[in-house]
């Protein structure tokens, strides 16, 4: 089995986008805001968007959507219509300057009613203005307490950049990955929450490429070795779109900390002219790796995801998988 | 010869720091601001800071200092006291919200009077709030016109982070490198300035690790292949502090685009317990590379720097080097 821990439901029905446009247009005049009930999406609409997109390509997904309640329900419906392919992670209704603990009701609903096995936590709800305190700040602790209670990990993934300095998928995403890792490195967050688990997407941003730099910075800050300080709590996905990058990831980061993912359908959708294959067909890079054994590959494809997402493991076992 | 294109004069005399503290304290009451003439630093002071630090370790440097006129003069004096070891690049007096063309007099002074062979251009003078337009914006063009006129490159390097979300050397620096590269990728800047040259430090931030991602994004944006679109104008330094990172850099980036640098004395000053050597002793990684030939090593150590910094090449040749 191959578990992809980083999928995007970017092909949602057009009615969702139209509804969102109305919602944004009404920000200055709330009386014009559309109601959730105004949004009509049939099961056939969902089936069509999935069968013509994700299912043509792969078999797993995780949401990185933008508006929590509607999108979480939509993803839940996807998971119900295609139970052999998808299991949802919850987007939280985060807003700049709003206390993260306001997200807890949505988080609880998603875990209890929708069977979500993880959450997405955005370290920068401002969208590129970086106005939130670091992930080590106590304002985030109510979310962490719930994560520990439910034994669910968080993907640490930002959303669209609203800052013209940052291209969303080319710099904001990767910068956020590096930033989140460094926020953890400088803190003692995982002393307070020894079982808290963060999944840093896009192969950890710049982190594995600069592993020596981060080891050296931890040393200067009198922190323990990174294996002990962070690698019982931080995991990286494989959304790195060329063989040398994947090989570096697997050279410096222990196999136990790497989880398979493709971001499909995500940032980079073209065919690499140097290989003739899709850039984001990350399975090819793992399959072709000369560094990994078959046992390593099993951990990256499946074993690690079962360990980091225990509710996913339980759901699979309930199906005899 | 080994030319290090990325050194920091971080060991300046203590009087400089004390003067800066007074200057910052007087921001709210300019009548209390110290005068430049109040700062007394003797040649012996400079000799002592260099001989006990950089010269114990390496033989080249480039400034990444913070306040232009005083610091540029100080670096000029270093270059005069140690002409066989250092040649300066100019810091520009950039401030958030201030037109970059106000930097031109300082730039001209540094080139004409101080013999500077390059400049440092900060894409985010706000220090982590990212309030400036992208490097492709026409507000930067007066700087580029001077760079072309004098045939000098710019190191694209930010300064201290004032945003608690970003650790200066652990995330802000690397994020800025990635951000600057992507700002160039999405634009046609180098069509307007075909001879403009940017040096992106810290091995290009996250860029080489995600080279497939950037190739794919350029393709989606209908840009030319990166070799043609950016690699006649963008160069990366070797400030990557472990062998696998340097090997990745030299696997995906052509030798002609890689310039030797150590950042000494910079971000990471410890000894790597896995090797027993300094993290930032980057010469070891280049020397140990199994990817590079001796001819490649010559280009990275010296040849490329002479080509990218023609005024450095001329200064060396004037000495018979």
mmCIF file with all atom_site columns, N, CA and C in Angstrom, chain A residues 19-65:
data_model
loop_
_atom_site.group_PDB
_atom_site.id
_atom_site.type_symbol
_atom_site.label_atom_id
_atom_site.label_alt_id
_atom_site.label_comp_id
_atom_site.label_asym_id
_atom_site.label_entity_id
_atom_site.label_seq_id
_atom_site.pdbx_PDB_ins_code
_atom_site.Cartn_x
_atom_site.Cartn_y
_atom_site.Cartn_z
_atom_site.occupancy
_atom_site.B_iso_or_equiv
_atom_site.pdbx_formal_charge
_atom_site.auth_seq_id
_atom_site.auth_comp_id
_atom_site.auth_asym_id
_atom_site.auth_atom_id
_atom_site.pdbx_PDB_model_num
ATOM 1   N N  . UNK A 1 19 ? -19.101 30.514 -5.017  1.00 0.00 ? 19 UNK A N  1
ATOM 2   C CA . UNK A 1 19 ? -19.602 30.843 -3.673  1.00 0.00 ? 19 UNK A CA 1
ATOM 3   C C  . UNK A 1 19 ? -18.554 31.651 -2.898  1.00 0.00 ? 19 UNK A C  1
ATOM 4   N N  . UNK A 1 20 ? -17.289 31.219 -3.010  1.00 0.00 ? 20 UNK A N  1
ATOM 5   C CA . UNK A 1 20 ? -16.202 31.918 -2.325  1.00 0.00 ? 20 UNK A CA 1
ATOM 6   C C  . UNK A 1 20 ? -16.068 33.350 -2.837  1.00 0.00 ? 20 UNK A C  1
ATOM 7   N N  . UNK A 1 21 ? -16.229 33.540 -4.131  1.00 0.00 ? 21 UNK A N  1
ATOM 8   C CA . UNK A 1 21 ? -16.156 34.895 -4.697  1.00 0.00 ? 21 UNK A CA 1
ATOM 9   C C  . UNK A 1 21 ? -17.235 35.793 -4.087  1.00 0.00 ? 21 UNK A C  1
ATOM 10  N N  . UNK A 1 22 ? -18.448 35.248 -3.954  1.00 0.00 ? 22 UNK A N  1
ATOM 11  C CA . UNK A 1 22 ? -19.535 36.025 -3.336  1.00 0.00 ? 22 UNK A CA 1
ATOM 12  C C  . UNK A 1 22 ? -19.191 36.354 -1.889  1.00 0.00 ? 22 UNK A C  1
ATOM 13  N N  . UNK A 1 23 ? -18.632 35.366 -1.185  1.00 0.00 ? 23 UNK A N  1
ATOM 14  C CA . UNK A 1 23 ? -18.289 35.559 0.224   1.00 0.00 ? 23 UNK A CA 1
ATOM 15  C C  . UNK A 1 23 ? -17.257 36.677 0.382   1.00 0.00 ? 23 UNK A C  1
ATOM 16  N N  . UNK A 1 24 ? -16.247 36.672 -0.492  1.00 0.00 ? 24 UNK A N  1
ATOM 17  C CA . UNK A 1 24 ? -15.198 37.698 -0.414  1.00 0.00 ? 24 UNK A CA 1
ATOM 18  C C  . UNK A 1 24 ? -15.768 39.063 -0.796  1.00 0.00 ? 24 UNK A C  1
ATOM 19  N N  . UNK A 1 25 ? -16.627 39.101 -1.848  1.00 0.00 ? 25 UNK A N  1
ATOM 20  C CA . UNK A 1 25 ? -17.214 40.374 -2.280  1.00 0.00 ? 25 UNK A CA 1
ATOM 21  C C  . UNK A 1 25 ? -18.060 40.995 -1.177  1.00 0.00 ? 25 UNK A C  1
ATOM 22  N N  . UNK A 1 26 ? -18.595 40.144 -0.294  1.00 0.00 ? 26 UNK A N  1
ATOM 23  C CA . UNK A 1 26 ? -19.496 40.635 0.752   1.00 0.00 ? 26 UNK A CA 1
ATOM 24  C C  . UNK A 1 26 ? -18.755 41.037 2.029   1.00 0.00 ? 26 UNK A C  1
ATOM 25  N N  . UNK A 1 27 ? -17.424 40.989 2.002   1.00 0.00 ? 27 UNK A N  1
ATOM 26  C CA . UNK A 1 27 ? -16.680 41.272 3.239   1.00 0.00 ? 27 UNK A CA 1
ATOM 27  C C  . UNK A 1 27 ? -16.992 42.673 3.763   1.00 0.00 ? 27 UNK A C  1
ATOM 28  N N  . UNK A 1 28 ? -17.233 43.616 2.837   1.00 0.00 ? 28 UNK A N  1
ATOM 29  C CA . UNK A 1 28 ? -17.496 44.989 3.269   1.00 0.00 ? 28 UNK A CA 1
ATOM 30  C C  . UNK A 1 28 ? -18.971 45.234 3.555   1.00 0.00 ? 28 UNK A C  1
ATOM 31  N N  . UNK A 1 29 ? -19.839 44.329 3.153   1.00 0.00 ? 29 UNK A N  1
ATOM 32  C CA . UNK A 1 29 ? -21.275 44.489 3.401   1.00 0.00 ? 29 UNK A CA 1
ATOM 33  C C  . UNK A 1 29 ? -21.847 43.117 3.757   1.00 0.00 ? 29 UNK A C  1
ATOM 34  N N  . UNK A 1 30 ? -21.720 42.745 5.034   1.00 0.00 ? 30 UNK A N  1
ATOM 35  C CA . UNK A 1 30 ? -22.082 41.384 5.443   1.00 0.00 ? 30 UNK A CA 1
ATOM 36  C C  . UNK A 1 30 ? -23.518 40.993 5.090   1.00 0.00 ? 30 UNK A C  1
ATOM 37  N N  . UNK A 1 31 ? -24.398 41.991 4.874   1.00 0.00 ? 31 UNK A N  1
ATOM 38  C CA . UNK A 1 31 ? -25.780 41.638 4.536   1.00 0.00 ? 31 UNK A CA 1
ATOM 39  C C  . UNK A 1 31 ? -25.845 40.910 3.194   1.00 0.00 ? 31 UNK A C  1
ATOM 40  N N  . UNK A 1 32 ? -24.795 41.089 2.377   1.00 0.00 ? 32 UNK A N  1
ATOM 41  C CA . UNK A 1 32 ? -24.788 40.427 1.055   1.00 0.00 ? 32 UNK A CA 1
ATOM 42  C C  . UNK A 1 32 ? -24.093 39.063 1.078   1.00 0.00 ? 32 UNK A C  1
ATOM 43  N N  . UNK A 1 33 ? -23.631 38.643 2.251   1.00 0.00 ? 33 UNK A N  1
ATOM 44  C CA . UNK A 1 33 ? -22.870 37.394 2.323   1.00 0.00 ? 33 UNK A CA 1
ATOM 45  C C  . UNK A 1 33 ? -23.745 36.199 1.937   1.00 0.00 ? 33 UNK A C  1
ATOM 46  N N  . UNK A 1 34 ? -23.207 35.278 1.129   1.00 0.00 ? 34 UNK A N  1
ATOM 47  C CA . UNK A 1 34 ? -23.985 34.084 0.788   1.00 0.00 ? 34 UNK A CA 1
ATOM 48  C C  . UNK A 1 34 ? -24.097 33.169 2.002   1.00 0.00 ? 34 UNK A C  1
ATOM 49  N N  . UNK A 1 35 ? -25.201 32.410 2.062   1.00 0.00 ? 35 UNK A N  1
ATOM 50  C CA . UNK A 1 35 ? -25.350 31.434 3.146   1.00 0.00 ? 35 UNK A CA 1
ATOM 51  C C  . UNK A 1 35 ? -24.729 30.109 2.723   1.00 0.00 ? 35 UNK A C  1
ATOM 52  N N  . UNK A 1 36 ? -24.268 29.363 3.728   1.00 0.00 ? 36 UNK A N  1
ATOM 53  C CA . UNK A 1 36 ? -23.697 28.046 3.410   1.00 0.00 ? 36 UNK A CA 1
ATOM 54  C C  . UNK A 1 36 ? -24.709 27.205 2.647   1.00 0.00 ? 36 UNK A C  1
ATOM 55  N N  . UNK A 1 37 ? -25.993 27.380 3.009   1.00 0.00 ? 37 UNK A N  1
ATOM 56  C CA . UNK A 1 37 ? -27.039 26.570 2.358   1.00 0.00 ? 37 UNK A CA 1
ATOM 57  C C  . UNK A 1 37 ? -27.211 26.934 0.886   1.00 0.00 ? 37 UNK A C  1
ATOM 58  N N  . UNK A 1 38 ? -26.701 28.126 0.491   1.00 0.00 ? 38 UNK A N  1
ATOM 59  C CA . UNK A 1 38 ? -26.826 28.520 -0.921  1.00 0.00 ? 38 UNK A CA 1
ATOM 60  C C  . UNK A 1 38 ? -25.940 27.674 -1.831  1.00 0.00 ? 38 UNK A C  1
ATOM 61  N N  . UNK A 1 39 ? -24.937 27.054 -1.226  1.00 0.00 ? 39 UNK A N  1
ATOM 62  C CA . UNK A 1 39 ? -23.975 26.294 -2.034  1.00 0.00 ? 39 UNK A CA 1
ATOM 63  C C  . UNK A 1 39 ? -24.525 24.894 -2.288  1.00 0.00 ? 39 UNK A C  1
ATOM 64  N N  . UNK A 1 40 ? -24.771 24.605 -3.545  1.00 0.00 ? 40 UNK A N  1
ATOM 65  C CA . UNK A 1 40 ? -25.329 23.300 -3.904  1.00 0.00 ? 40 UNK A CA 1
ATOM 66  C C  . UNK A 1 40 ? -24.285 22.509 -4.683  1.00 0.00 ? 40 UNK A C  1
ATOM 67  N N  . UNK A 1 41 ? -23.814 21.439 -4.072  1.00 0.00 ? 41 UNK A N  1
ATOM 68  C CA . UNK A 1 41 ? -22.873 20.559 -4.769  1.00 0.00 ? 41 UNK A CA 1
ATOM 69  C C  . UNK A 1 41 ? -23.392 19.135 -4.619  1.00 0.00 ? 41 UNK A C  1
ATOM 70  N N  . UNK A 1 42 ? -23.718 18.520 -5.722  1.00 0.00 ? 42 UNK A N  1
ATOM 71  C CA . UNK A 1 42 ? -24.262 17.160 -5.652  1.00 0.00 ? 42 UNK A CA 1
ATOM 72  C C  . UNK A 1 42 ? -23.131 16.143 -5.535  1.00 0.00 ? 42 UNK A C  1
ATOM 73  N N  . UNK A 1 43 ? -23.483 14.940 -5.110  1.00 0.00 ? 43 UNK A N  1
ATOM 74  C CA . UNK A 1 43 ? -22.475 13.871 -5.059  1.00 0.00 ? 43 UNK A CA 1
ATOM 75  C C  . UNK A 1 43 ? -21.896 13.616 -6.445  1.00 0.00 ? 43 UNK A C  1
ATOM 76  N N  . UNK A 1 44 ? -22.729 13.731 -7.461  1.00 0.00 ? 44 UNK A N  1
ATOM 77  C CA . UNK A 1 44 ? -22.213 13.526 -8.816  1.00 0.00 ? 44 UNK A CA 1
ATOM 78  C C  . UNK A 1 44 ? -21.173 14.584 -9.176  1.00 0.00 ? 44 UNK A C  1
ATOM 79  N N  . UNK A 1 45 ? -21.422 15.827 -8.700  1.00 0.00 ? 45 UNK A N  1
ATOM 80  C CA . UNK A 1 45 ? -20.424 16.878 -8.938  1.00 0.00 ? 45 UNK A CA 1
ATOM 81  C C  . UNK A 1 45 ? -19.082 16.469 -8.341  1.00 0.00 ? 45 UNK A C  1
ATOM 82  N N  . UNK A 1 46 ? -19.117 15.982 -7.103  1.00 0.00 ? 46 UNK A N  1
ATOM 83  C CA . UNK A 1 46 ? -17.870 15.582 -6.435  1.00 0.00 ? 46 UNK A CA 1
ATOM 84  C C  . UNK A 1 46 ? -17.232 14.416 -7.172  1.00 0.00 ? 46 UNK A C  1
ATOM 85  N N  . UNK A 1 47 ? -18.071 13.419 -7.510  1.00 0.00 ? 47 UNK A N  1
ATOM 86  C CA . UNK A 1 47 ? -17.518 12.252 -8.209  1.00 0.00 ? 47 UNK A CA 1
ATOM 87  C C  . UNK A 1 47 ? -16.792 12.669 -9.477  1.00 0.00 ? 47 UNK A C  1
ATOM 88  N N  . UNK A 1 48 ? -17.419 13.588 -10.206 1.00 0.00 ? 48 UNK A N  1
ATOM 89  C CA . UNK A 1 48 ? -16.853 14.005 -11.489 1.00 0.00 ? 48 UNK A CA 1
ATOM 90  C C  . UNK A 1 48 ? -15.485 14.678 -11.289 1.00 0.00 ? 48 UNK A C  1
ATOM 91  N N  . UNK A 1 49 ? -15.388 15.563 -10.254 1.00 0.00 ? 49 UNK A N  1
ATOM 92  C CA . UNK A 1 49 ? -14.112 16.275 -10.056 1.00 0.00 ? 49 UNK A CA 1
ATOM 93  C C  . UNK A 1 49 ? -12.998 15.333 -9.641  1.00 0.00 ? 49 UNK A C  1
ATOM 94  N N  . UNK A 1 50 ? -13.352 14.302 -8.901  1.00 0.00 ? 50 UNK A N  1
ATOM 95  C CA . UNK A 1 50 ? -12.327 13.363 -8.425  1.00 0.00 ? 50 UNK A CA 1
ATOM 96  C C  . UNK A 1 50 ? -11.956 12.364 -9.517  1.00 0.00 ? 50 UNK A C  1
ATOM 97  N N  . UNK A 1 51 ? -12.986 11.804 -10.162 1.00 0.00 ? 51 UNK A N  1
ATOM 98  C CA . UNK A 1 51 ? -12.687 10.749 -11.138 1.00 0.00 ? 51 UNK A CA 1
ATOM 99  C C  . UNK A 1 51 ? -11.915 11.289 -12.327 1.00 0.00 ? 51 UNK A C  1
ATOM 100 N N  . UNK A 1 52 ? -12.168 12.560 -12.682 1.00 0.00 ? 52 UNK A N  1
ATOM 101 C CA . UNK A 1 52 ? -11.447 13.139 -13.817 1.00 0.00 ? 52 UNK A CA 1
ATOM 102 C C  . UNK A 1 52 ? -10.104 13.736 -13.423 1.00 0.00 ? 52 UNK A C  1
ATOM 103 N N  . UNK A 1 53 ? -9.776  13.716 -12.151 1.00 0.00 ? 53 UNK A N  1
ATOM 104 C CA . UNK A 1 53 ? -8.524  14.347 -11.729 1.00 0.00 ? 53 UNK A CA 1
ATOM 105 C C  . UNK A 1 53 ? -7.708  13.412 -10.847 1.00 0.00 ? 53 UNK A C  1
ATOM 106 N N  . UNK A 1 54 ? -7.862  13.512 -9.511  1.00 0.00 ? 54 UNK A N  1
ATOM 107 C CA . UNK A 1 54 ? -7.016  12.712 -8.623  1.00 0.00 ? 54 UNK A CA 1
ATOM 108 C C  . UNK A 1 54 ? -7.016  11.224 -8.982  1.00 0.00 ? 54 UNK A C  1
ATOM 109 N N  . UNK A 1 55 ? -8.221  10.659 -9.219  1.00 0.00 ? 55 UNK A N  1
ATOM 110 C CA . UNK A 1 55 ? -8.282  9.208  -9.402  1.00 0.00 ? 55 UNK A CA 1
ATOM 111 C C  . UNK A 1 55 ? -7.689  8.762  -10.717 1.00 0.00 ? 55 UNK A C  1
ATOM 112 N N  . UNK A 1 56 ? -7.531  9.711  -11.641 1.00 0.00 ? 56 UNK A N  1
ATOM 113 C CA . UNK A 1 56 ? -6.825  9.345  -12.862 1.00 0.00 ? 56 UNK A CA 1
ATOM 114 C C  . UNK A 1 56 ? -5.354  9.100  -12.568 1.00 0.00 ? 56 UNK A C  1
ATOM 115 N N  . UNK A 1 57 ? -4.915  9.610  -11.433 1.00 0.00 ? 57 UNK A N  1
ATOM 116 C CA . UNK A 1 57 ? -3.471  9.691  -11.197 1.00 0.00 ? 57 UNK A CA 1
ATOM 117 C C  . UNK A 1 57 ? -3.014  8.892  -9.990  1.00 0.00 ? 57 UNK A C  1
ATOM 118 N N  . UNK A 1 58 ? -3.674  9.091  -8.852  1.00 0.00 ? 58 UNK A N  1
ATOM 119 C CA . UNK A 1 58 ? -3.167  8.548  -7.602  1.00 0.00 ? 58 UNK A CA 1
ATOM 120 C C  . UNK A 1 58 ? -4.288  8.075  -6.722  1.00 0.00 ? 58 UNK A C  1
ATOM 121 N N  . UNK A 1 59 ? -3.949  7.717  -5.476  1.00 0.00 ? 59 UNK A N  1
ATOM 122 C CA . UNK A 1 59 ? -4.949  7.126  -4.621  1.00 0.00 ? 59 UNK A CA 1
ATOM 123 C C  . UNK A 1 59 ? -5.068  7.694  -3.230  1.00 0.00 ? 59 UNK A C  1
ATOM 124 N N  . UNK A 1 60 ? -4.539  8.836  -2.946  1.00 0.00 ? 60 UNK A N  1
ATOM 125 C CA . UNK A 1 60 ? -4.627  9.382  -1.592  1.00 0.00 ? 60 UNK A CA 1
ATOM 126 C C  . UNK A 1 60 ? -4.689  10.904 -1.616  1.00 0.00 ? 60 UNK A C  1
ATOM 127 N N  . UNK A 1 61 ? -5.052  11.520 -0.487  1.00 0.00 ? 61 UNK A N  1
ATOM 128 C CA . UNK A 1 61 ? -5.071  12.978 -0.493  1.00 0.00 ? 61 UNK A CA 1
ATOM 129 C C  . UNK A 1 61 ? -5.073  13.567 0.898   1.00 0.00 ? 61 UNK A C  1
ATOM 130 N N  . UNK A 1 62 ? -4.675  14.789 1.020   1.00 0.00 ? 62 UNK A N  1
ATOM 131 C CA . UNK A 1 62 ? -4.883  15.544 2.255   1.00 0.00 ? 62 UNK A CA 1
ATOM 132 C C  . UNK A 1 62 ? -5.237  16.966 1.865   1.00 0.00 ? 62 UNK A C  1
ATOM 133 N N  . UNK A 1 63 ? -6.160  17.505 2.528   1.00 0.00 ? 63 UNK A N  1
ATOM 134 C CA . UNK A 1 63 ? -6.650  18.804 2.091   1.00 0.00 ? 63 UNK A CA 1
ATOM 135 C C  . UNK A 1 63 ? -5.764  19.960 2.519   1.00 0.00 ? 63 UNK A C  1
ATOM 136 N N  . UNK A 1 64 ? -5.676  20.959 1.695   1.00 0.00 ? 64 UNK A N  1
ATOM 137 C CA . UNK A 1 64 ? -5.040  22.211 2.095   1.00 0.00 ? 64 UNK A CA 1
ATOM 138 C C  . UNK A 1 64 ? -5.991  23.313 1.676   1.00 0.00 ? 64 UNK A C  1
ATOM 139 N N  . UNK A 1 65 ? -7.206  23.168 2.029   1.00 0.00 ? 65 UNK A N  1
ATOM 140 C CA . UNK A 1 65 ? -8.240  24.073 1.535   1.00 0.00 ? 65 UNK A CA 1
ATOM 141 C C  . UNK A 1 65 ? -8.330  25.321 2.399   1.00 0.00 ? 65 UNK A C  1
#
